[in-house]
Short mmCIF file of C-alpha atoms in Angstrom, two decimals:
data_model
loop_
_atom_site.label_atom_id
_atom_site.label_comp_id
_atom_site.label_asym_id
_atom_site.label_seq_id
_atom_site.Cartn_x
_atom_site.Cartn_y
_atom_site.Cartn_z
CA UNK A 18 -18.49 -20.75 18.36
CA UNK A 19 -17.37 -17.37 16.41
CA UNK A 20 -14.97 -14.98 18.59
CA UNK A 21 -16.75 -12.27 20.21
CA UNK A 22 -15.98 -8.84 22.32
CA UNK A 23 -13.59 -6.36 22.05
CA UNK A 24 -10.10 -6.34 20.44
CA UNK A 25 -7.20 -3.78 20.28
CA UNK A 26 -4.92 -2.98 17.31
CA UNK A 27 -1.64 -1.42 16.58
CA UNK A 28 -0.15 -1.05 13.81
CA UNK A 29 3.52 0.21 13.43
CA UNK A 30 4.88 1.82 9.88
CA UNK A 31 4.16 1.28 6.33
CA UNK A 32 3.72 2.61 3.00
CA UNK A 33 1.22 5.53 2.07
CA UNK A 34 -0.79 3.11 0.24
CA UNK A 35 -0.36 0.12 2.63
CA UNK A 36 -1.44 2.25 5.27
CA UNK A 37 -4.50 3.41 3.20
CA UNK A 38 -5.39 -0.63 2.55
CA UNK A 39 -4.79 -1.61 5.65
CA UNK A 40 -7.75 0.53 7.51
CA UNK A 41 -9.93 -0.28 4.27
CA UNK A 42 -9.45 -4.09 4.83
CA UNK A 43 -10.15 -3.85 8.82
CA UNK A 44 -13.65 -2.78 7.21
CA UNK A 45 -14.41 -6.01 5.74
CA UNK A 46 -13.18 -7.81 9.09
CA UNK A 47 -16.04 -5.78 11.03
CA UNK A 48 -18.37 -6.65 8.52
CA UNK A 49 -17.28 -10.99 8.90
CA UNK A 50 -17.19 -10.17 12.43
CA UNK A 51 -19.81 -8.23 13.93
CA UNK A 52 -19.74 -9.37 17.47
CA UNK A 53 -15.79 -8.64 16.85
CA UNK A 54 -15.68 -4.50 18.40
CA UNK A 55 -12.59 -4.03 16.62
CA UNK A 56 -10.00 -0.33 17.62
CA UNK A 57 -7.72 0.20 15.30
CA UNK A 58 -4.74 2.89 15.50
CA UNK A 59 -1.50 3.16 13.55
CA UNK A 60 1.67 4.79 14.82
CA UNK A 61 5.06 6.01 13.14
CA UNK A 62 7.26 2.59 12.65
CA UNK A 63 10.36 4.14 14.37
CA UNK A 64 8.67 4.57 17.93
CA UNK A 65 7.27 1.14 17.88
CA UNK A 66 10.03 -0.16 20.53
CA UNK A 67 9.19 2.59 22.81
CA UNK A 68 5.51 2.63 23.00
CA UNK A 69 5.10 -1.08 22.49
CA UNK A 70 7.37 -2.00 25.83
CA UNK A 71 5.60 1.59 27.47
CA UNK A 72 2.26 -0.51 26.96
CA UNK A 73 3.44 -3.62 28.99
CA UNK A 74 4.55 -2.31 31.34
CA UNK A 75 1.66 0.04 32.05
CA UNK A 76 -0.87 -2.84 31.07
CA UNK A 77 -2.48 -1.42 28.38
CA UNK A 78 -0.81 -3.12 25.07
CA UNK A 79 -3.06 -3.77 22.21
CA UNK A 80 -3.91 -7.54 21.74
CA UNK A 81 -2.52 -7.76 18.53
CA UNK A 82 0.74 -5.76 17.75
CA UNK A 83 1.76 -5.11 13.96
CA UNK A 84 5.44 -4.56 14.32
CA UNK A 85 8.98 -6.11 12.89
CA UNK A 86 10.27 -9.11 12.40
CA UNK A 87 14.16 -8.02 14.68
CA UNK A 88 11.66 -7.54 17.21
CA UNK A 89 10.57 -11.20 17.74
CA UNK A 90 13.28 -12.16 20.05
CA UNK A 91 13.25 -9.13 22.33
CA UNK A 92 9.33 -9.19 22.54
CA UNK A 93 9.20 -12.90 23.38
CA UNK A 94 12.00 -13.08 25.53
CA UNK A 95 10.27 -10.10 27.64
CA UNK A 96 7.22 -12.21 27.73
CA UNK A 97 5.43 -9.88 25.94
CA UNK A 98 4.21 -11.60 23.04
CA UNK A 99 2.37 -15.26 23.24
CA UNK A 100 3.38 -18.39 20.38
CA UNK A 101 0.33 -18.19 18.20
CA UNK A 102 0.13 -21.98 18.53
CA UNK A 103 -1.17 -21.79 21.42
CA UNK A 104 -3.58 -19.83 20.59
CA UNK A 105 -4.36 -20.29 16.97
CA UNK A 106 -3.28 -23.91 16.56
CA UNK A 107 -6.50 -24.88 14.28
CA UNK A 108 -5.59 -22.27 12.06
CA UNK A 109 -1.95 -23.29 11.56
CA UNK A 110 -2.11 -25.96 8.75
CA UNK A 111 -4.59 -23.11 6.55
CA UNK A 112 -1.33 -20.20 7.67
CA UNK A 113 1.07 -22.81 6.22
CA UNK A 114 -0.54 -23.57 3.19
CA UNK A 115 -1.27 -20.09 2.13
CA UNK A 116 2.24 -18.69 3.05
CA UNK A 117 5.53 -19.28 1.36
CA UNK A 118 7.54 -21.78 3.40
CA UNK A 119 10.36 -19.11 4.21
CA UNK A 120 8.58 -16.51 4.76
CA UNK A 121 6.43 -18.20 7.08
CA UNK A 122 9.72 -19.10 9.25
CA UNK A 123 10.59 -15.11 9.49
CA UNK A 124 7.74 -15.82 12.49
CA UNK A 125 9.49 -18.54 13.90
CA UNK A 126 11.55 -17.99 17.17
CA UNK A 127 12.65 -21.12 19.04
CA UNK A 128 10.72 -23.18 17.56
CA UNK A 129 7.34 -21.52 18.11
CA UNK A 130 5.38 -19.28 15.95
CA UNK A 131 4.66 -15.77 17.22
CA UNK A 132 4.62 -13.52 14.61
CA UNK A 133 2.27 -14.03 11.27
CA UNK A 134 4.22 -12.18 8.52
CA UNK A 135 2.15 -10.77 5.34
CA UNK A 136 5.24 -9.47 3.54
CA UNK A 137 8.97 -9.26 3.84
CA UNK A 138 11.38 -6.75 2.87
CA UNK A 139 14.44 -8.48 1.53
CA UNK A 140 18.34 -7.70 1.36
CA UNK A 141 20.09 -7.17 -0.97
CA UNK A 142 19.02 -6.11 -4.36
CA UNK A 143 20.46 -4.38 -7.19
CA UNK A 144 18.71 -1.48 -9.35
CA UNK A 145 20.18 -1.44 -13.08
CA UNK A 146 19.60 1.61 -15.58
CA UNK A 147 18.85 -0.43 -18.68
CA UNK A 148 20.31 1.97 -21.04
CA UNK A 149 23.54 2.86 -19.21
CA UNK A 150 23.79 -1.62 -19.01
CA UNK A 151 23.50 -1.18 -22.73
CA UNK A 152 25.17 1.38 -23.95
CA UNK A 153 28.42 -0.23 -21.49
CA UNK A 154 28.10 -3.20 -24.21
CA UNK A 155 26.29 -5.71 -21.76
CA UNK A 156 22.71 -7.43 -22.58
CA UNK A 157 21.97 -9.18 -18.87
CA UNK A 158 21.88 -7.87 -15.33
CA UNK A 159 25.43 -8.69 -14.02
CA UNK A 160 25.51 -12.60 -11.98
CA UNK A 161 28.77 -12.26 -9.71
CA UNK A 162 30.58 -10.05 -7.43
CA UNK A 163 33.30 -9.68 -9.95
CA UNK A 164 30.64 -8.98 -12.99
CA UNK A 165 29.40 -5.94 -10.41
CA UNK A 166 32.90 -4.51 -10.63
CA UNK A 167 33.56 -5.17 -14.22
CA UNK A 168 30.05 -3.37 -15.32
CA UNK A 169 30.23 -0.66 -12.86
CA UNK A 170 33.47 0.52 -13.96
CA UNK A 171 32.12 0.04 -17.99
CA UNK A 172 29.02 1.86 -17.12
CA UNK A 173 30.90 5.11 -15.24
CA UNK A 174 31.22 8.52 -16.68
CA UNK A 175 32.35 11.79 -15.83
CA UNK A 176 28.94 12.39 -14.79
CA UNK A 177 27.85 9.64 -13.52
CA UNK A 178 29.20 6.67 -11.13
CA UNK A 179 28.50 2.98 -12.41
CA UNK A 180 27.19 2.22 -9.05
CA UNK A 181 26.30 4.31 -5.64
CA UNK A 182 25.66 2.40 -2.31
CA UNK A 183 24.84 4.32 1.54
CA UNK A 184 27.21 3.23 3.39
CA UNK A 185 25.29 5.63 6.69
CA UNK A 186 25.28 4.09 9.81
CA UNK A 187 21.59 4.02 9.28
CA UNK A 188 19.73 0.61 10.03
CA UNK A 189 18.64 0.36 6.67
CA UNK A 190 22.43 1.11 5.07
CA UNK A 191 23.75 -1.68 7.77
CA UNK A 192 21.00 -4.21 6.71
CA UNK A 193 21.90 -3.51 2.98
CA UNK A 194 25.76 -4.29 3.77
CA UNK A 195 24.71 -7.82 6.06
CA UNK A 196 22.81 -8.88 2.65
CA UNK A 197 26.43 -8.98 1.00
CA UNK A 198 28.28 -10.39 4.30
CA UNK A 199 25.45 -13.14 4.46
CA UNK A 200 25.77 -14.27 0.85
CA UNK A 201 29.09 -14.87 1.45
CA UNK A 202 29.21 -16.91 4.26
CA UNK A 203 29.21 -13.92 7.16
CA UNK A 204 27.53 -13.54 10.17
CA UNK A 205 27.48 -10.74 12.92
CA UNK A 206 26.70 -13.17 15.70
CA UNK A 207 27.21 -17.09 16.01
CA UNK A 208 24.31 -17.93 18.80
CA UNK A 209 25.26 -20.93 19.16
CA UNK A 210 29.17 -19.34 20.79
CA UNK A 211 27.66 -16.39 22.00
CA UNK A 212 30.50 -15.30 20.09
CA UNK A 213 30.47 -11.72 17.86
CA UNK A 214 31.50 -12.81 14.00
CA UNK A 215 31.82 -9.43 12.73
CA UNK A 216 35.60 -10.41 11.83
CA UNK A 217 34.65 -13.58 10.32
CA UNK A 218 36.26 -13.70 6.83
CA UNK A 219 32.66 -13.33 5.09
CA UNK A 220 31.97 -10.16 6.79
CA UNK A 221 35.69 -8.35 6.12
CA UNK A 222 35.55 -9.67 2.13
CA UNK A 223 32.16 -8.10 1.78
CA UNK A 224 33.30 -4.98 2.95
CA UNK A 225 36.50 -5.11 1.12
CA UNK A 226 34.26 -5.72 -2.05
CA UNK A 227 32.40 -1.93 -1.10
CA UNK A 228 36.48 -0.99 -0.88
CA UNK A 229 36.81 -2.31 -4.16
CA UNK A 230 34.34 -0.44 -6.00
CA UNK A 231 36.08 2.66 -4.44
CA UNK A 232 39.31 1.99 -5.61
CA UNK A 233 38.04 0.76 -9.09
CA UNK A 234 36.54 4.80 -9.43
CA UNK A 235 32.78 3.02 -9.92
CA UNK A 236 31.13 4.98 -6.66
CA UNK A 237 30.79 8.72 -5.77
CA UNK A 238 33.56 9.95 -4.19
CA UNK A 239 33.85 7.78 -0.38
CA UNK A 240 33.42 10.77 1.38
CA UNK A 241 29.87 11.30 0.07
CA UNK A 242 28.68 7.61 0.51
CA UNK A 243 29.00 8.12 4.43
CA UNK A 244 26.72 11.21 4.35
CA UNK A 245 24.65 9.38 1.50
CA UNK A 246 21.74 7.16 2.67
CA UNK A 247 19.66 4.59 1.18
CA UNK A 248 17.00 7.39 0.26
CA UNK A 249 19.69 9.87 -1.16
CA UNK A 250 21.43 7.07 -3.40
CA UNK A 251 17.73 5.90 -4.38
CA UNK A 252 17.11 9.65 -6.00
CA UNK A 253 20.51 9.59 -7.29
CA UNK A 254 19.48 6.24 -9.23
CA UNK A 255 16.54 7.84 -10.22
CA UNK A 256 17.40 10.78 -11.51
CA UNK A 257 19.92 9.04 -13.85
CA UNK A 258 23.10 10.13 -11.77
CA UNK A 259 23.99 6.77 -10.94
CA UNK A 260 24.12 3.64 -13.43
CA UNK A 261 23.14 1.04 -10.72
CA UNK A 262 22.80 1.05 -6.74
CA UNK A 263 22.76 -1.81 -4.15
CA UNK A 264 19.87 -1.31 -1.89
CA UNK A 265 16.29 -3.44 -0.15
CA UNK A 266 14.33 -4.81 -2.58
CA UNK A 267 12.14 -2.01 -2.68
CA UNK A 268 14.48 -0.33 -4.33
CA UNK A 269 13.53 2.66 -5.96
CA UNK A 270 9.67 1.82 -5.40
CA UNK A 271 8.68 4.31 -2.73
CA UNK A 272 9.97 6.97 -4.57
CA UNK A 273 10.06 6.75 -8.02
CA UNK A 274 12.35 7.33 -11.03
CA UNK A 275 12.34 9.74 -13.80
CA UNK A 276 10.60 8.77 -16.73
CA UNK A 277 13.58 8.48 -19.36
CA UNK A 278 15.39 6.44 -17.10
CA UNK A 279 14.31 3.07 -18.10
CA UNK A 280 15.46 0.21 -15.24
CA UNK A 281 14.66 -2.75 -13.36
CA UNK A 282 15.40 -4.50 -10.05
CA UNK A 283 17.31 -7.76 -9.64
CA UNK A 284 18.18 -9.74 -6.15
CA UNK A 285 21.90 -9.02 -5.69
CA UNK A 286 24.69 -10.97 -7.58
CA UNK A 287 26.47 -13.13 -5.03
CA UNK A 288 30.28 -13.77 -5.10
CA UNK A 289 31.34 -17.00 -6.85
CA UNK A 290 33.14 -18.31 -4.11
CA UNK A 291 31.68 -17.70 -0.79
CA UNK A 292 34.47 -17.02 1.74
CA UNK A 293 32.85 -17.09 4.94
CA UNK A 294 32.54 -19.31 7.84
CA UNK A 295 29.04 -20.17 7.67
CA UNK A 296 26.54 -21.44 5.16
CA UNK A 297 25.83 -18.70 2.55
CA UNK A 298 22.27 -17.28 2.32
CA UNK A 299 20.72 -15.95 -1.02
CA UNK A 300 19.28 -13.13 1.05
CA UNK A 301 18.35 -12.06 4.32
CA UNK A 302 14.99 -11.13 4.76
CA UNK A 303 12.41 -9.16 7.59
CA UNK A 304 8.78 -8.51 7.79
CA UNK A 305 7.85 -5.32 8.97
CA UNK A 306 4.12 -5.96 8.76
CA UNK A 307 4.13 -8.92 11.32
CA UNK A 308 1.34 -9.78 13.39
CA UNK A 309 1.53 -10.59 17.07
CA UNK A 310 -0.77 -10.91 19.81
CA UNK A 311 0.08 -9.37 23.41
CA UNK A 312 0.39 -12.29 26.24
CA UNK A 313 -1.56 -10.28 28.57
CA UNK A 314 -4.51 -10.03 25.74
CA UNK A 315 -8.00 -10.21 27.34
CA UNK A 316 -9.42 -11.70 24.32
CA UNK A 317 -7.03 -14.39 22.48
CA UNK A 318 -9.65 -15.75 20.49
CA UNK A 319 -10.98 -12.66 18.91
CA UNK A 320 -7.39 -11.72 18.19
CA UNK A 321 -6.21 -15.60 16.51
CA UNK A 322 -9.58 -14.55 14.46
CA UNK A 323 -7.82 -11.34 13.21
CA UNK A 324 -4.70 -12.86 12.77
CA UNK A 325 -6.32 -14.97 10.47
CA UNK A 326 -8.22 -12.64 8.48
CA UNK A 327 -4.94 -11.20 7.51
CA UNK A 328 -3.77 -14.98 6.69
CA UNK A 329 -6.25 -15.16 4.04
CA UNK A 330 -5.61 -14.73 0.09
CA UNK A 331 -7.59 -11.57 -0.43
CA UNK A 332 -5.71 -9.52 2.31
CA UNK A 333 -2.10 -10.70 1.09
CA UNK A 334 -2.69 -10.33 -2.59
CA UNK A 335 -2.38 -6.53 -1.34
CA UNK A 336 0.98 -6.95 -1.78
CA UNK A 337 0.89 -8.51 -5.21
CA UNK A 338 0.60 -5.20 -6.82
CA UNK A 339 -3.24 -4.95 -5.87
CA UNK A 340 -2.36 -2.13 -5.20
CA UNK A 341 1.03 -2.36 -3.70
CA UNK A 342 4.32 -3.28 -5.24
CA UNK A 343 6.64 -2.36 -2.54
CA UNK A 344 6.96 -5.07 -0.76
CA UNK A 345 7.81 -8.89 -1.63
CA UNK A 346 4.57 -10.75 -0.86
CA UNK A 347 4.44 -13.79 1.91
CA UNK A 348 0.97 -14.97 -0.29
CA UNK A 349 1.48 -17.66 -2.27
CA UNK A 350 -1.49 -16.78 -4.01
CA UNK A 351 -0.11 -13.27 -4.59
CA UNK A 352 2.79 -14.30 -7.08
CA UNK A 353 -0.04 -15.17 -9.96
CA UNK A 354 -0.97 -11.57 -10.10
CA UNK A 355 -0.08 -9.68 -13.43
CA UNK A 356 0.28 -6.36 -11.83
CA UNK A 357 3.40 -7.96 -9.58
CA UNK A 358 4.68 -9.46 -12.95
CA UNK A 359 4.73 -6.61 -14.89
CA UNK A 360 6.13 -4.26 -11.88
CA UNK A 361 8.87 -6.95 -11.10
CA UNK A 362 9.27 -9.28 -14.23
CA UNK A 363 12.87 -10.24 -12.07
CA UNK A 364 11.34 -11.27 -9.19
CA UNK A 365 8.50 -13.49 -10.33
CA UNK A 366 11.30 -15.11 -12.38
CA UNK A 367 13.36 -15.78 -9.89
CA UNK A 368 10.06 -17.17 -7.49
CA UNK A 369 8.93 -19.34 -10.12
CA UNK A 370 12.03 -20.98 -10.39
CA UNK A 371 11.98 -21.29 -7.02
CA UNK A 372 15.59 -19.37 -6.62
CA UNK A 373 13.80 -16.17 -4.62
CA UNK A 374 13.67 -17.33 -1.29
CA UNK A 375 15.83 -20.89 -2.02
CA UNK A 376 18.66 -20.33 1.38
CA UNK A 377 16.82 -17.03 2.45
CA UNK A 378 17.17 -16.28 6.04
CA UNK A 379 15.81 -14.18 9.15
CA UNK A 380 17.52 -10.73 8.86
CA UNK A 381 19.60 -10.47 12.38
CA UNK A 382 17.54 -10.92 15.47
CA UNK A 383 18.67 -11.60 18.72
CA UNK A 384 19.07 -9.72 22.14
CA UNK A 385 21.78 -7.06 21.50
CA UNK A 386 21.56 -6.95 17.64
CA UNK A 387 21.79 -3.02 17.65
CA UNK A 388 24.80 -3.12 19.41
CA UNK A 389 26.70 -5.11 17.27
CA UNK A 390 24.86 -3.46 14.13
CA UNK A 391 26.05 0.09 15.51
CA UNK A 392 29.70 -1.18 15.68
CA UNK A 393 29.53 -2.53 12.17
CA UNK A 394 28.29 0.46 11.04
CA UNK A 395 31.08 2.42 12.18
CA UNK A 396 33.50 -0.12 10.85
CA UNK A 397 31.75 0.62 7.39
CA UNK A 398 32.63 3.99 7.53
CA UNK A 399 36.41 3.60 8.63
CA UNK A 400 37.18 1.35 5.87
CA UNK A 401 34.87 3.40 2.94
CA UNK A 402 36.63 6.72 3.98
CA UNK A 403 40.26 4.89 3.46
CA UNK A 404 40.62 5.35 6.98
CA UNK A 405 41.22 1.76 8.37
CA UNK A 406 41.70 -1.62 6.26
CA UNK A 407 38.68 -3.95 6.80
CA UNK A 408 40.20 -6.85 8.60
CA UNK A 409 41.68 -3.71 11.25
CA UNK A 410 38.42 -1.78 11.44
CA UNK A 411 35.83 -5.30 11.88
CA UNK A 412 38.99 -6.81 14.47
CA UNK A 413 38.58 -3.48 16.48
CA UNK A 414 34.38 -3.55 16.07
CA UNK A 415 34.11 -7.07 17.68
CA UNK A 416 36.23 -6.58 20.22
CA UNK A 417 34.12 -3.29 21.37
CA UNK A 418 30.99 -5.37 20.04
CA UNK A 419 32.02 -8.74 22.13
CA UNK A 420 31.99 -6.12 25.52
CA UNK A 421 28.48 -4.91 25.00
CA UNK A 422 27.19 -8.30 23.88
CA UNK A 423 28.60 -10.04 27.12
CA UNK A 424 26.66 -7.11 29.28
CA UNK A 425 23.66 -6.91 27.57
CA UNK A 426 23.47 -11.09 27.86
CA UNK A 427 24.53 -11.76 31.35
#
């Protein structure tokens, strides 16, 4: 029997144009689901926290909540958001097969799935002005930590630093950073311990490699990468005043480059030996386009059944450059489109061969992430600014971090 009644929406950030897609698509759902009465509103991404957890607790959340992936944890362990298994679990096997396998698990949270993602944003990724790579002598995108540092300094001038990263205490800058701690074996939390990593070898030799770069003379001066975030480096890339930056894999996508600066976008090089503690992951990845539905939602049915318009080829292929290239698509189906291809030759590449997503993991989600995120981000900054050595600045965050943590967690 087909769903029926009314559902709620919200959906929380986005691109211009995903935003633009996303009402047009909710248009053909009406028009599948006429006894479906479907109200639709979008919000500003950054207040999603706020009026999501203001909705439960006045009773009047949406039934189906399009927020992040970090928020999984938080929303569950509220009791806010339902496992879509429960809910949805004939439509399960069809999510699987449509979805890549990893990104697929970005919804997973103990086990259960409550989130359906459509894309992720990954970390970290590497922009590379082509002619600066070749005028330096070099004919590839550099592989290793150590190639990084030997093209960067080849590819600086006067003029122009062989590589800028934000080094902000901005989400965004932090997430950037965990993409090089993860790859080489760090962590900012071990769950299983309840125990805060930030010191863990893997985490202080990632930072000492944004030290490195310093002291090598490859970055703007370290003053101005603490006052430079991930949207200022991404103009200096693409105005030509930077020869490569470490950022999401977006990269320089919502913004754009100059037209003589000819470039393209690689996932980050990793380091050749992994020093960490843990199991190195190619990339750490969140969806910020993930669909939930509210456990207090008058109408489950209706809102599995929009869950699962969203699950099908012809709404994901949206992010296969039809028309947006932003984002790395969760479709399966979405990787065969030309558009993606010629927007992101590197990526395709690298999904083909089945290296994109190969040891990919959640980005950091857990009850009291943004504490331990905020004292990592300060660390950051002591060590870029000369101020404090790594090992000293990450010893002193997880002490302050471990405090909050064993607060926050009872």
């Amino acid at each position: 029997m087909a769903a029926s009644g009314e559902i709620s929406v919200w959906k929380f950030g986005g691109t211009p144009q995903e935003v633009e897609v996303w009402a047009q698509r909710n248009e053909a759902f009406s028009e599948a689901n006429p006894d479906i009465d479907l109200n639709y509103s979008y919000f500003n991404g950054q207040i999603r926290r706020q009026k999501i957890l203001a909705g439960f607790q006045t009773n009047r959340l949406a039934d189906v909540i399009i927020a992040f992936g970090q928020d999984i944890p938080e929303f569950a362990g509220f009791g806010m958001i339902q496992p879509l298994d429960d809910i949805a679990g004939d439509k399960i096997e069809g999510w699987k097969e449509r979805i890549v396998s990893e990104v697929y698990e970005s919804g997973v949270h103990e086990g259960k799935l409550y989130a359906l993602p459509t894309y992720v944003d990954m970390a970290s990724f590497l922009a590379i002005n082509l002619d600066a790579m070749e005028e330096a002598g070099f004919d590839r995108p550099p592989e290793t930590w150590d190639e990084v540092r030997e093209y960067a300094k080849a590819m600086t001038k006067p003029d122009r630093p062989g590589i800028a990263f934000p080094a902000t205490t901005a989400p965004v800058d932090i997430n950037i950073f965990e993409g090089l701690a993860y790859a080489n074996g760090g962590r900012i939390f071990d769950e299983e311990t309840g125990k805060v990593t930030l010191n863990d070898k893997g985490v202080v030799d990632a930072l000492q490699f944004y030290v490195d770069l310093i002291n090598d003379g490859s970055t703007p001066a370290n003053t101005s990468l603490t006052e430079t975030f991930f949207r200022d480096t991404a103009q200096l890339f693409g105005q030509g005043r930077s020869a490569m930056w470490i950022g999401l894999s977006w990269l320089n996508t919502p913004w754009g480059v100059n037209e003589d600066v000819r470039w393209t976008g690689v996932p980050m090089p990793k380091p050749e030996n992994p020093s960490g503690s843990f199991e190195p992951v190619s990339a750490i990845m969140d969806g910020t386009a993930m669909l939930m539905v509210s456990s207090r939602s008058k109408n489950p049915e209706a809102a599995a059944e929009y869950v699962d318009f969203w699950s099908q080829d012809q709404q994901l292929e949206v992010w296969g450059g039809q028309p947006e290239i932003a984002r790395i698509p969760a479709g399966k189906a979405a990787w065969d489109n030309a558009e993606l291809k010629e927007a992101w030759p590197n990526w395709v590449k690298a999904y083909d061969e089945g290296t994109l997503f190969k040891g990919g993991a959640p980005m950091p989600r857990f009850i009291g992430v943004s504490a331990i995120e905020s004292a990592l981000g300060t660390a950051i900054q002591q060590a870029v600014l000369g101020q404090k050595m790594p090992q000293e600045a990450l010893d002193e965050a997880t002490a302050a971090a471990q405090g909050q943590i064993d607060l926050i967690r009872g």
